[in-house]
Short mmCIF file of C-alpha atoms in Angstrom, two decimals:
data_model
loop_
_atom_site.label_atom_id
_atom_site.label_comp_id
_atom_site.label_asym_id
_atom_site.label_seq_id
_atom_site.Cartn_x
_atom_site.Cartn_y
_atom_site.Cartn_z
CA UNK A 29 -61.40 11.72 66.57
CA UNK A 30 -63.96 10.03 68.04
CA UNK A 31 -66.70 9.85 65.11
CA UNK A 32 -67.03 11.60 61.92
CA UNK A 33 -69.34 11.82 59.11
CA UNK A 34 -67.38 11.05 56.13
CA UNK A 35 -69.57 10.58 53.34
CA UNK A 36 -71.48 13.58 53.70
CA UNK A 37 -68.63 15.88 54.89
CA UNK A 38 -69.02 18.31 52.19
CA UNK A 39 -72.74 18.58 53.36
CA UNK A 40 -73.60 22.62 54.71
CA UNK A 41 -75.12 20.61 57.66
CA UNK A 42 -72.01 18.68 58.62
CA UNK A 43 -69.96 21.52 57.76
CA UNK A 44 -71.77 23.69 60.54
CA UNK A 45 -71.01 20.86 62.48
CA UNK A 46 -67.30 22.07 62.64
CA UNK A 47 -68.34 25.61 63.18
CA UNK A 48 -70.36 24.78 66.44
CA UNK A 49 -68.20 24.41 69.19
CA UNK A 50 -70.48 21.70 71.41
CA UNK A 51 -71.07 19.75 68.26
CA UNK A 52 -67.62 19.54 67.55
CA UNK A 53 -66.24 18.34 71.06
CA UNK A 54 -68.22 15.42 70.41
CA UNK A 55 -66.46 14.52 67.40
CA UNK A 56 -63.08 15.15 68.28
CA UNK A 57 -61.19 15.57 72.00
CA UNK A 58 -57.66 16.33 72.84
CA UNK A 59 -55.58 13.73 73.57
CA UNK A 60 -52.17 15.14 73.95
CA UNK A 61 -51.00 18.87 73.50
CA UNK A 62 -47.12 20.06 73.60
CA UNK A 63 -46.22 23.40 73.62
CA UNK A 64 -43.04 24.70 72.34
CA UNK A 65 -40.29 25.72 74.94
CA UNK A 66 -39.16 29.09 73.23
CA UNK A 67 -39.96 30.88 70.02
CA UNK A 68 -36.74 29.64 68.24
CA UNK A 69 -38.34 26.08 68.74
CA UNK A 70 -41.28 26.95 66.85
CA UNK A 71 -39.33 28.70 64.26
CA UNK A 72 -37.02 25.40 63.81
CA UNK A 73 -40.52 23.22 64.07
CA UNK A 74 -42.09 25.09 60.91
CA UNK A 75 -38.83 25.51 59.00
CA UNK A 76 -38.17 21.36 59.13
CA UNK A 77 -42.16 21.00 58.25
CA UNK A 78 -41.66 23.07 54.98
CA UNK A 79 -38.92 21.19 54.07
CA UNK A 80 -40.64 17.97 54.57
CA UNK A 81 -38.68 16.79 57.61
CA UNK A 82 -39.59 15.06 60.92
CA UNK A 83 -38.13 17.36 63.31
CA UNK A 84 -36.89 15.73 67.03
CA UNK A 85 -39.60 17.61 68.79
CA UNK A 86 -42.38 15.84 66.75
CA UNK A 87 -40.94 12.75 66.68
CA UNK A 88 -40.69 12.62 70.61
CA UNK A 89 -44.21 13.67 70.47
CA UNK A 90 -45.93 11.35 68.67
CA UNK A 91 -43.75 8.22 69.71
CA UNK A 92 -44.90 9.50 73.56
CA UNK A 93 -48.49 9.85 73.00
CA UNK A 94 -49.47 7.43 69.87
CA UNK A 95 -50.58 4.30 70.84
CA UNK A 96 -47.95 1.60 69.66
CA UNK A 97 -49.57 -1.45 70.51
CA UNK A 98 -52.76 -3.27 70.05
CA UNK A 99 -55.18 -5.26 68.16
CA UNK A 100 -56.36 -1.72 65.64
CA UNK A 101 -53.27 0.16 64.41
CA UNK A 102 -53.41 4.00 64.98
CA UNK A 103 -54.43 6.01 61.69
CA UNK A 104 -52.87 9.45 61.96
CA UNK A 105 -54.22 12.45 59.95
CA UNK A 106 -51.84 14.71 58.39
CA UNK A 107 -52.48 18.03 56.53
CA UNK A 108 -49.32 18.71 54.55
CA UNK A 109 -48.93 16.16 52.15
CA UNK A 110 -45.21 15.83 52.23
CA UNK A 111 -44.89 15.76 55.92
CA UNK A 112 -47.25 13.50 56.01
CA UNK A 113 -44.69 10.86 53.95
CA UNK A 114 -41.73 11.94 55.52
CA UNK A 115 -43.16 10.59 59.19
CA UNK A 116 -44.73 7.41 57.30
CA UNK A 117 -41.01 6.54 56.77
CA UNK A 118 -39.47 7.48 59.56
CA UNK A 119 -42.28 5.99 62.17
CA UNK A 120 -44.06 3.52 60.35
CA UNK A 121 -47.78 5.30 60.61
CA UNK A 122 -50.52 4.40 59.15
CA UNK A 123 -50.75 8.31 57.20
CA UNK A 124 -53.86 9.88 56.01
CA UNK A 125 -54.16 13.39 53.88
CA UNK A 126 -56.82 15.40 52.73
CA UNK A 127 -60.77 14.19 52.85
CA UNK A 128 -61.72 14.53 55.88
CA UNK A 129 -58.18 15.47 57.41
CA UNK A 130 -59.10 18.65 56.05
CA UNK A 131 -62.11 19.31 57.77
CA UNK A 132 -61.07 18.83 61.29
CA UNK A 133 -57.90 20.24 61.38
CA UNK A 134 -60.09 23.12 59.84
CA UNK A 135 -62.18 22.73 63.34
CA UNK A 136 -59.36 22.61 65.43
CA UNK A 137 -57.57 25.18 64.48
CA UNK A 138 -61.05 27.56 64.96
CA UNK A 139 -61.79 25.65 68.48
CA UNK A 140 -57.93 25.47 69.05
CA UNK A 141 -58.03 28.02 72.16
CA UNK A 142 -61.27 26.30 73.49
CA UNK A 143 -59.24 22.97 73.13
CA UNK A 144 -56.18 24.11 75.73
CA UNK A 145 -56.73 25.28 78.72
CA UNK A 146 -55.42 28.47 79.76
CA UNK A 147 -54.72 29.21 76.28
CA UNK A 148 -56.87 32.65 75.26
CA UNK A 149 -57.90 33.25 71.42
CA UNK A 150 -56.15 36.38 72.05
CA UNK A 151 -52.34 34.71 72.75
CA UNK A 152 -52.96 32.47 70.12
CA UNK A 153 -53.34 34.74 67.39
CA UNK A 154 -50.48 36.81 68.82
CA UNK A 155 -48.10 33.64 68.58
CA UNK A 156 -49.11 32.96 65.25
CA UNK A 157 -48.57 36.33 64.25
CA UNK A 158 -45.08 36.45 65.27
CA UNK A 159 -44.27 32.82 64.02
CA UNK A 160 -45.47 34.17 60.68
CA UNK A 161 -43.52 37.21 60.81
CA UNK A 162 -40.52 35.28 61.86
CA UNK A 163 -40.56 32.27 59.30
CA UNK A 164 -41.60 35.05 56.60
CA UNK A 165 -38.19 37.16 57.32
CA UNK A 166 -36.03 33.71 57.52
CA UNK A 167 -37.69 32.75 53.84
CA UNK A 168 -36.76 36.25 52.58
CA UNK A 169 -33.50 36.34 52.34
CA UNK A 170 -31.80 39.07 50.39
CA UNK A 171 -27.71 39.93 50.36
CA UNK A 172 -27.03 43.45 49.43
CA UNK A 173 -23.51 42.54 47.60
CA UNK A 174 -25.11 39.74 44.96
CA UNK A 175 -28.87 40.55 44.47
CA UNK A 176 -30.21 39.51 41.62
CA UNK A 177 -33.32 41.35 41.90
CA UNK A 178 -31.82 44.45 40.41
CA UNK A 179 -30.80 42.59 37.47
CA UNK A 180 -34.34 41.40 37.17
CA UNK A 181 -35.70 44.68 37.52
CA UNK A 182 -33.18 46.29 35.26
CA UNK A 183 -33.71 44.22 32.00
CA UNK A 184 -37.41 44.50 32.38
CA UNK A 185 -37.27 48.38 32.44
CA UNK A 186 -34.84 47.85 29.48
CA UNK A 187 -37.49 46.21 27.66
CA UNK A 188 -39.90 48.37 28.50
CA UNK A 189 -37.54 51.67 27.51
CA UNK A 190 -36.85 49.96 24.58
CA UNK A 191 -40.66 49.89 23.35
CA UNK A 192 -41.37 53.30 24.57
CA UNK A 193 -38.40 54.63 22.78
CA UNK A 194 -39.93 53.17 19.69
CA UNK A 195 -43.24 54.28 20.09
CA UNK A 196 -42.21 57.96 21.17
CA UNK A 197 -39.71 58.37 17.86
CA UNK A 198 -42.76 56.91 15.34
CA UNK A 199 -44.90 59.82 17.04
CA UNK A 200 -42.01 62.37 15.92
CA UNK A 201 -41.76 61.24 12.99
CA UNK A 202 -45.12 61.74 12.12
CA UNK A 203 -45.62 64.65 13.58
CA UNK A 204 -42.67 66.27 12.55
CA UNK A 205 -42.56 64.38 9.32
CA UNK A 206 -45.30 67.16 8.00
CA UNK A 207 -43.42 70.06 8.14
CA UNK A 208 -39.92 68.11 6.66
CA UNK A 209 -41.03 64.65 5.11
CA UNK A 210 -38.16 63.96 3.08
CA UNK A 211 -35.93 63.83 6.53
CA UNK A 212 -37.42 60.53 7.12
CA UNK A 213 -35.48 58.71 4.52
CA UNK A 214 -32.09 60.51 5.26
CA UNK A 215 -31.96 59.38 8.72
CA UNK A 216 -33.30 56.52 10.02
CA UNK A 217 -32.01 55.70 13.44
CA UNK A 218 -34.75 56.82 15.95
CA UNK A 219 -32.59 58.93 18.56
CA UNK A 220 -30.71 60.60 15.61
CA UNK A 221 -33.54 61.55 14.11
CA UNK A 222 -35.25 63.54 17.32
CA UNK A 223 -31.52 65.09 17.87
CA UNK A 224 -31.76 66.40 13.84
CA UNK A 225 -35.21 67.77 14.90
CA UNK A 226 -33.94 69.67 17.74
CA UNK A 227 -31.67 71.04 15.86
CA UNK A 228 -33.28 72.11 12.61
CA UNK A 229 -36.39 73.35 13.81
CA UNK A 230 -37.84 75.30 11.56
CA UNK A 231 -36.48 73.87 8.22
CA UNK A 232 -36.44 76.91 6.17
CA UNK A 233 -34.04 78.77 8.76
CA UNK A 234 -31.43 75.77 7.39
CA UNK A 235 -28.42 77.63 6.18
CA UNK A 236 -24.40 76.44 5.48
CA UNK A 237 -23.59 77.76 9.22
CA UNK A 238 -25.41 74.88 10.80
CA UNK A 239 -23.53 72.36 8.28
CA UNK A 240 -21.01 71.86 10.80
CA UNK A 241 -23.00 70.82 13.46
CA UNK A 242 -25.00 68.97 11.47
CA UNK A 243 -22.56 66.86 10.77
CA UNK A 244 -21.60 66.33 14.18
CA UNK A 245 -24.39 64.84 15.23
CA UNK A 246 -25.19 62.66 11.86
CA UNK A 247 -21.20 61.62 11.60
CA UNK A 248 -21.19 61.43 7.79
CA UNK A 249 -20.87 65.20 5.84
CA UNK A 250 -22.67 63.78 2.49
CA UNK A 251 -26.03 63.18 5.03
CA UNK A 252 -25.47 66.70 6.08
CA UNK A 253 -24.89 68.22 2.48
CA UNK A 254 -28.18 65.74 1.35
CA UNK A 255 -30.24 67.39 4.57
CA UNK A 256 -29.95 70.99 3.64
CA UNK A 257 -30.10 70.67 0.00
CA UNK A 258 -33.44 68.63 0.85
CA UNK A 259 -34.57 71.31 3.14
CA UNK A 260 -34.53 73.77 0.30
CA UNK A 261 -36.62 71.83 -1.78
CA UNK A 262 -38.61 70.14 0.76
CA UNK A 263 -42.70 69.35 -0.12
CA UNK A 264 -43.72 69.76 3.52
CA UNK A 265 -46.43 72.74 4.79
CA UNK A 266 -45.31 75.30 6.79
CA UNK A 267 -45.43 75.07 10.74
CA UNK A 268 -46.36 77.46 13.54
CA UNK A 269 -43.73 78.34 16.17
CA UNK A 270 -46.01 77.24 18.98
CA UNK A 271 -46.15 74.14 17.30
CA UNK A 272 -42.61 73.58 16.34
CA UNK A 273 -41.58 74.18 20.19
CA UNK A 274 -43.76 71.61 21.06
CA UNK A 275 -42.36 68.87 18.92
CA UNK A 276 -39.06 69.84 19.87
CA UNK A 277 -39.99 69.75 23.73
CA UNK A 278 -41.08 66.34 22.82
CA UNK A 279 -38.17 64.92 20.99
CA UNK A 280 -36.06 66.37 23.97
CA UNK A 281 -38.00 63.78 26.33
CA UNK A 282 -37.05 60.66 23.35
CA UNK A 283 -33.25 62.00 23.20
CA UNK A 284 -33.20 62.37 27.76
CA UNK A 285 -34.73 58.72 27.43
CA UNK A 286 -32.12 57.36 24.35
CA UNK A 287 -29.29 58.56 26.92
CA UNK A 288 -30.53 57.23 30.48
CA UNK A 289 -31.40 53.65 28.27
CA UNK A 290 -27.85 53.63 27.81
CA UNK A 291 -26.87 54.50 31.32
CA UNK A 292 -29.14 51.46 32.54
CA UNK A 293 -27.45 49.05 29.96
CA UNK A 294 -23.97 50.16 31.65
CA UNK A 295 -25.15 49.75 35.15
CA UNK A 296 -26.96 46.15 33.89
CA UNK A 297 -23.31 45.45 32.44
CA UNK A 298 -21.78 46.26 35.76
CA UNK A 299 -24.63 44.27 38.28
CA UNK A 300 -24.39 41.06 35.76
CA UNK A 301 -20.37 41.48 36.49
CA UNK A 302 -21.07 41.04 40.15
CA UNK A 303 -23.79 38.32 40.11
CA UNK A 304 -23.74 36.65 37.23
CA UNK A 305 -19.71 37.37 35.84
CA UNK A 306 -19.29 33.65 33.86
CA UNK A 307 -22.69 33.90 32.39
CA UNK A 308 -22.16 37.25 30.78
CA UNK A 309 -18.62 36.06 29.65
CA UNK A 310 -20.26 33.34 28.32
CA UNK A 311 -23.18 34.51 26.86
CA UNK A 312 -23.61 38.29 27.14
CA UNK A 313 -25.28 40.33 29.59
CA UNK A 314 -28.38 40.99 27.88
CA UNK A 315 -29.12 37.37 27.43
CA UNK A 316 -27.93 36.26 30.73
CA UNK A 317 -29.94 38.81 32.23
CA UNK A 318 -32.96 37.42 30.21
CA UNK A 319 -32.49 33.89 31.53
CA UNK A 320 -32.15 35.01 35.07
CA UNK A 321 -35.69 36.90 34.94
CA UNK A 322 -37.22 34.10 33.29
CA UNK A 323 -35.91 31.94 35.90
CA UNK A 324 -36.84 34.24 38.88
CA UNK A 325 -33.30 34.10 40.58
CA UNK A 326 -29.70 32.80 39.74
CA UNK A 327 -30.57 30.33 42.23
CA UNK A 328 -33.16 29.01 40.22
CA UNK A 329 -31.35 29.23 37.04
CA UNK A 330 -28.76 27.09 38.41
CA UNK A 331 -30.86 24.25 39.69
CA UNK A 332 -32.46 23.59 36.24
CA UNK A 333 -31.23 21.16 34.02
CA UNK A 334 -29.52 22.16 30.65
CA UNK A 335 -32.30 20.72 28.70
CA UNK A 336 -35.28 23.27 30.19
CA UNK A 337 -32.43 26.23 29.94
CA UNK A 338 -32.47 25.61 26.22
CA UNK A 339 -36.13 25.96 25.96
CA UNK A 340 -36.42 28.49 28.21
CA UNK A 341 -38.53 31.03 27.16
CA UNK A 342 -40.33 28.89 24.81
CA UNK A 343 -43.19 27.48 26.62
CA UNK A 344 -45.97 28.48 24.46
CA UNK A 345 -44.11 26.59 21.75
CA UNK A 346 -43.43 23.27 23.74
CA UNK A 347 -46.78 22.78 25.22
CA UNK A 348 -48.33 23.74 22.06
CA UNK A 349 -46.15 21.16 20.01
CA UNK A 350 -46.79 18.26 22.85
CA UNK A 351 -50.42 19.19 22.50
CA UNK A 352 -50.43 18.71 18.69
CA UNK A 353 -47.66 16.14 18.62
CA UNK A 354 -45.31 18.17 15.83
CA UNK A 355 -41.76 18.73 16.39
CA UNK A 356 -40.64 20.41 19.64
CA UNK A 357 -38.91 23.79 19.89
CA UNK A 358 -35.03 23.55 19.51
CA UNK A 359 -34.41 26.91 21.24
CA UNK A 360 -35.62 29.81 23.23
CA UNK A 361 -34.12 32.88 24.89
CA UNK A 362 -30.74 31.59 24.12
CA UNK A 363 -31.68 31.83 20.38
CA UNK A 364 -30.40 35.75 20.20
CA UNK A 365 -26.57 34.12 21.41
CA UNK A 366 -24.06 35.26 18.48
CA UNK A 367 -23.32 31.24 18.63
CA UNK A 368 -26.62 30.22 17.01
CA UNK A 369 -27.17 33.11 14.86
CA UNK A 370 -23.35 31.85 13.32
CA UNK A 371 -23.79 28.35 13.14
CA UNK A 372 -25.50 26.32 10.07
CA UNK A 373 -29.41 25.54 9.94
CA UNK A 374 -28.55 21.59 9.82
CA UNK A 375 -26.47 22.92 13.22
CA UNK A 376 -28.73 25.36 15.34
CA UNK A 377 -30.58 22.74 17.21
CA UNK A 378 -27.02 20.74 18.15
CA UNK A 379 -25.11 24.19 18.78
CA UNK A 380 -28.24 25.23 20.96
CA UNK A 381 -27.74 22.40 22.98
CA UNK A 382 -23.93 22.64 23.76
CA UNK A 383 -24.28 25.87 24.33
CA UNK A 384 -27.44 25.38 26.98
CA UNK A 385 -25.13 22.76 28.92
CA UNK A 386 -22.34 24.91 29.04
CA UNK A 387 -25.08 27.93 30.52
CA UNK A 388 -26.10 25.84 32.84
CA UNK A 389 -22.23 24.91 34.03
CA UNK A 390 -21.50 29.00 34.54
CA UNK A 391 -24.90 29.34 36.32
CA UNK A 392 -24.35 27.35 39.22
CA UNK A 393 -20.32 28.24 38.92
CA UNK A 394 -21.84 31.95 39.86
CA UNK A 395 -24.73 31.20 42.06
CA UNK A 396 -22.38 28.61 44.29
CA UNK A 397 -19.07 30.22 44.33
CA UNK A 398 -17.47 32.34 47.25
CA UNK A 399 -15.36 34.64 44.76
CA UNK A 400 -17.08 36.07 41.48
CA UNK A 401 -13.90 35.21 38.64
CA UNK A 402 -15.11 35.77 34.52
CA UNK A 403 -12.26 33.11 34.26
CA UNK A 404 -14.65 29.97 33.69
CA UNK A 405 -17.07 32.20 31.40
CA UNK A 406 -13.90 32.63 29.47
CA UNK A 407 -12.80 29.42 29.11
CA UNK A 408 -16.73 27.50 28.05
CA UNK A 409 -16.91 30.68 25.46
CA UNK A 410 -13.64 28.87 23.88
CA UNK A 411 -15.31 25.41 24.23
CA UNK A 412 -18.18 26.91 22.59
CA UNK A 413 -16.11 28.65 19.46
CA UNK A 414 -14.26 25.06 18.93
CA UNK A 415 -17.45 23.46 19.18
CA UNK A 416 -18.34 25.76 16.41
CA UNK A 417 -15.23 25.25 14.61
CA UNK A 418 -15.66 21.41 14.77
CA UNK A 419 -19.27 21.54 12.85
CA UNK A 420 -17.67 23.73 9.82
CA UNK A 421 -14.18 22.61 9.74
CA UNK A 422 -13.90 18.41 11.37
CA UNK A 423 -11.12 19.71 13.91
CA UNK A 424 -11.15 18.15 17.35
CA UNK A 425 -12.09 20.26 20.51
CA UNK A 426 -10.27 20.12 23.92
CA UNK A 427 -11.75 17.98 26.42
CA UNK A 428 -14.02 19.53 29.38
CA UNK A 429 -11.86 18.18 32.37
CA UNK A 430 -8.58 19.59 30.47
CA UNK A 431 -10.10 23.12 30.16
CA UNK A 432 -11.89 22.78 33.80
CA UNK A 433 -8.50 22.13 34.82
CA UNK A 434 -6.76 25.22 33.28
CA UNK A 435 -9.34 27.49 34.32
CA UNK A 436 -9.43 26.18 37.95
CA UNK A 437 -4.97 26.47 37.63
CA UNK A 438 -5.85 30.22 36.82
CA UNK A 439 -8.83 31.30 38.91
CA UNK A 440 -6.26 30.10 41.61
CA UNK A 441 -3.44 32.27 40.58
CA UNK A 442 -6.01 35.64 39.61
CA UNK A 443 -7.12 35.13 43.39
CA UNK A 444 -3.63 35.04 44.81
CA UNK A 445 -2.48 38.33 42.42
CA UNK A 446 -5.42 39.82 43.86
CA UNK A 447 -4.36 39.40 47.47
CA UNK A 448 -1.00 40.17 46.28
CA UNK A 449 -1.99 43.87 45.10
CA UNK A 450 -4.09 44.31 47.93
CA UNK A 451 -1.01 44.23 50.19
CA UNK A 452 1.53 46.31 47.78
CA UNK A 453 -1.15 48.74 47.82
CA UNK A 454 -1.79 48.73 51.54
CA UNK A 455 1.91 49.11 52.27
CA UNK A 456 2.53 51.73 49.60
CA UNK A 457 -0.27 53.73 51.54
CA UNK A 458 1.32 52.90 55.19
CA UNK A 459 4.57 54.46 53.35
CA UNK A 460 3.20 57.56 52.12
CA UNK A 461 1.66 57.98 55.53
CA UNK A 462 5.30 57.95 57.27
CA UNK A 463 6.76 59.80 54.80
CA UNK A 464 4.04 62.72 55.15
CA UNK A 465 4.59 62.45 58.80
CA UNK A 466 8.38 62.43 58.75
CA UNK A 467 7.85 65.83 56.32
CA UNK A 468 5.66 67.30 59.23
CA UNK A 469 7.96 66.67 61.97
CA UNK A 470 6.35 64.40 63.44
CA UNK A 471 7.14 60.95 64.41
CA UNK A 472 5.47 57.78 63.88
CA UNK A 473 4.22 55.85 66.51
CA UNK A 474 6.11 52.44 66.02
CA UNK A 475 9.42 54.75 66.59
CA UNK A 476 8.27 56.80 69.04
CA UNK A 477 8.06 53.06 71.19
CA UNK A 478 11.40 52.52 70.43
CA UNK A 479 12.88 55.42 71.73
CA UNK A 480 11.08 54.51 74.55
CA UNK A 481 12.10 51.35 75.40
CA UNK A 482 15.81 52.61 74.10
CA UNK A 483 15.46 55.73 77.20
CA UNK A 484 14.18 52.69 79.54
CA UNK A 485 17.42 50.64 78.88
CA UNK A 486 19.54 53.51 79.24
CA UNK A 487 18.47 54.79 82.43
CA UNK A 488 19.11 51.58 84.27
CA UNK A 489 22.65 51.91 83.79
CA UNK A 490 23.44 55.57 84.25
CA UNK A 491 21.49 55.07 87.91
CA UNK A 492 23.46 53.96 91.08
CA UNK A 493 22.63 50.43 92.28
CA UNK A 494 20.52 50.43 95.66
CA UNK A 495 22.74 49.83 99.14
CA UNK A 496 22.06 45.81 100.34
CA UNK A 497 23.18 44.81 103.31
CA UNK A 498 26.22 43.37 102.14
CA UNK A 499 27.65 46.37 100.27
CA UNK A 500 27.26 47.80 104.20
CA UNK A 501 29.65 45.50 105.96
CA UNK A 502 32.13 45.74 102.67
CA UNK A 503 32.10 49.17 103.46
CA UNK A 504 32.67 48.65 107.01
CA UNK A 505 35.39 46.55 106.34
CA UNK A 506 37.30 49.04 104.35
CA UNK A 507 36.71 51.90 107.24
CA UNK A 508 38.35 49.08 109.94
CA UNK A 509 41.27 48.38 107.64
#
């Protein structure tokens, strides 16, 4: 940079500066340009810059064309922040970031094709393109056998379901509630409730044939008896048949819904047994689940510290408590555990604590381990339970690094009964496979060799040897004599 106007940078005059090609080249000319030797280069160049380290290309580049010596030490302008620190470190620059920084890398990278010859705006912006695409699609990365995306997705639509399935079985209610009110107070679980509509209908068709059934799908005969006597003597008007199929279409949608919610908490049950299997030992599957979303990935779950896991979820609470200076929140997703909802008030807060360190323990057991073993979320759900045990009762838990241990002693031996079945399995299939063959005639292909090589030693034997030249004069010999 040869001169810049630094007060008055901001300035729509000296920013239009920057835009104007022949005003900028008087500010600023290139010293030094290196271009990178293959794609993977550049790649490797932008990955070490987001991770805030001095890569060897840029090291060799700036000890090469920096001026070392002299009376006025190089200043070097830096855009990204952390970079920027890293090479103060490792070089010894004098660093500067933002300001004015900002403003002429802003120039350069407009004028950048101008800058370098040869180098067409066109190329440029095809290289960058690519870079992007390529850094983008190294960032992303996604593994098809532990995603935790679908369990993020998964609990969200079970939240959602779970409101909509509310919200749909008030609406039957009410409408249906006008034709049969006093149904309301028999049953009261939502999805029963649209199943008894579909099936009564019309409430003054009711008979003692229908009992049965009735009772099938409320699972108690007195709530069945206490329907139909009710139906008898209900208060509600009468209803229109267009009407009534309506309602019934409807409750049909809140009963399809009822039964695929429960299909989704199966398949959550079996994802969080993939991804997450110490964490839902631990804690449950719905909760775990919750703590992952919150978190945005296992990943990140695992790299928090127990103390923001506890709070998780409480936010609002925490800054609004800081900002007021009253007591801080003691819990927050993890407050619908079993373990807190069992322990004492004077306890809650300690209990929510234990049980947010031993969270964290599973987490990063799960998001760091090659094989997925429930064996650890096992064994912390114990510690947790004694833990328990010890605020009601005085008695001593077991230490951490004695139940680590035990856990680690089985993991170990699960993993090697695993491997174990795996191969009585594969050789009880290789077994039925001979036998089947040896039932169809034919013969496998390990014998088949045999009887080969048993032919090939055979034939040797039964052939005569070949005539040498001294078998000739023996023969000779014996004519003479």
């Amino acid at each position: 940079v040869k001169e810049v106007e630094e007060i008055g940078m901001l300035l729509p005059q000296v920013e239009d500066c920057v835009l104007n090609i022949g005003k900028f080249n008087g500010m600023v000319s290139l010293a030094a340009f290196f271009p990178f030797k293959s794609a993977q280069a550049a790649l490797d160049n932008i990955n070490a810059i987001s991770e805030g380290v001095v890569h060897a290309d840029l090291k060799l580049f700036l000890e090469t064309n920096l001026p070392i010596g002299g009376k006025k030490k190089a200043m070097l302008g830096v855009g990204d922040a952390k970079i920027g620190g890293a090479l103060q470190e490792e070089l010894g620059l004098a660093i500067q970031t933002g300001g004015v920084v900002a403003e002429i890398l802003r120039g350069v990278r407009l004028h950048f094709h101008s800058l370098v010859k040869g180098l067409t705006a066109q190329a440029a912006s095809k290289a960058q393109l690519g870079l992007g695409h390529s850094y983008s699609r190294a960032k992303v990365k996604f593994n098809v056998n532990r995603s935790d995306n679908m369990i993020i997705q998964s609990i969200a639509l079970l939240d959602q379901l779970d409101k909509d399935i509310n919200t749909f079985s008030m609406r039957v209610r009410e409408w249906y509630g006008y034709h049969f009110p006093e149904l309301i107070k028999i049953v009261t679980d939502n999805s029963t409730y649209c199943k008894m509509t579909q099936l009564i209908g019309n409430r003054k068709e009711l008979s003692e044939e229908s009992l049965e059934s009735m009772e099938e799908v409320v699972m108690d005969s007195a709530k069945a008896q206490s329907i139909l006597e009710a139906s008898r003597s209900s208060m509600g008007m009468d209803i229109s048949p267009i009407d009534l199929i309506n309602i019934e279409r409807f409750s049909n949608r809140v009963v399809s819904l009822a039964a695929y919610r429960l299909e989704l908490q199966e398949y959550l049950h079996s994802k969080m047994g993939q991804v997450a299997p110490n964490l839902a030992a631990l804690i449950g599957d719905v909760v775990g689940a919750r703590l992952i979303s919150h978190a945005g990935s296992l990943t990140n779950l695992a790299k928090y510290p127990a103390s923001t896991v506890q709070i998780l979820g409480a936010e609002k609470a925490l800054f609004r408590a800081l900002k007021t200076r009253g007591n801080t929140p003691k819990y927050g997703l993890i407050f619908h555990s079993t373990f807190i909802g069992r322990a004492a008030a004077k306890n809650k807060g300690r209990i929510s604590r234990y049980l947010a360190n031993k969270c964290t323990i599973a987490s990063r057991i799960d998001a760091f381990s090659d094989v997925p073993t429930c064996v650890f979320g096992d064994k912390l759900r114990d510690q947790v339970e004694e833990r328990l045990s010890f605020y009601e009762t005085g008695e001593a838990p077991r230490k951490n690094l004695d139940v680590m241990k035990e856990a680690v002693i089985q993991a170990t031996e699960n993993g090697e009964a695993k491997k174990k079945k795996k191969k009585s399995v594969s050789e009880a299939v290789q077994m039925e496979e001979e036998a089947s063959a040896a039932e169809n005639g034919d013969v496998p292909a390990k014998k088949k060799k045999k009887r080969k090589s048993e032919a090939m030693e055979v034939e040797p034997v039964a052939e005569e040897a070949p005539e040498t030249p001294q078998t000739e004069k023996k023969k000779k010999r014996k004519k003479k004599d």
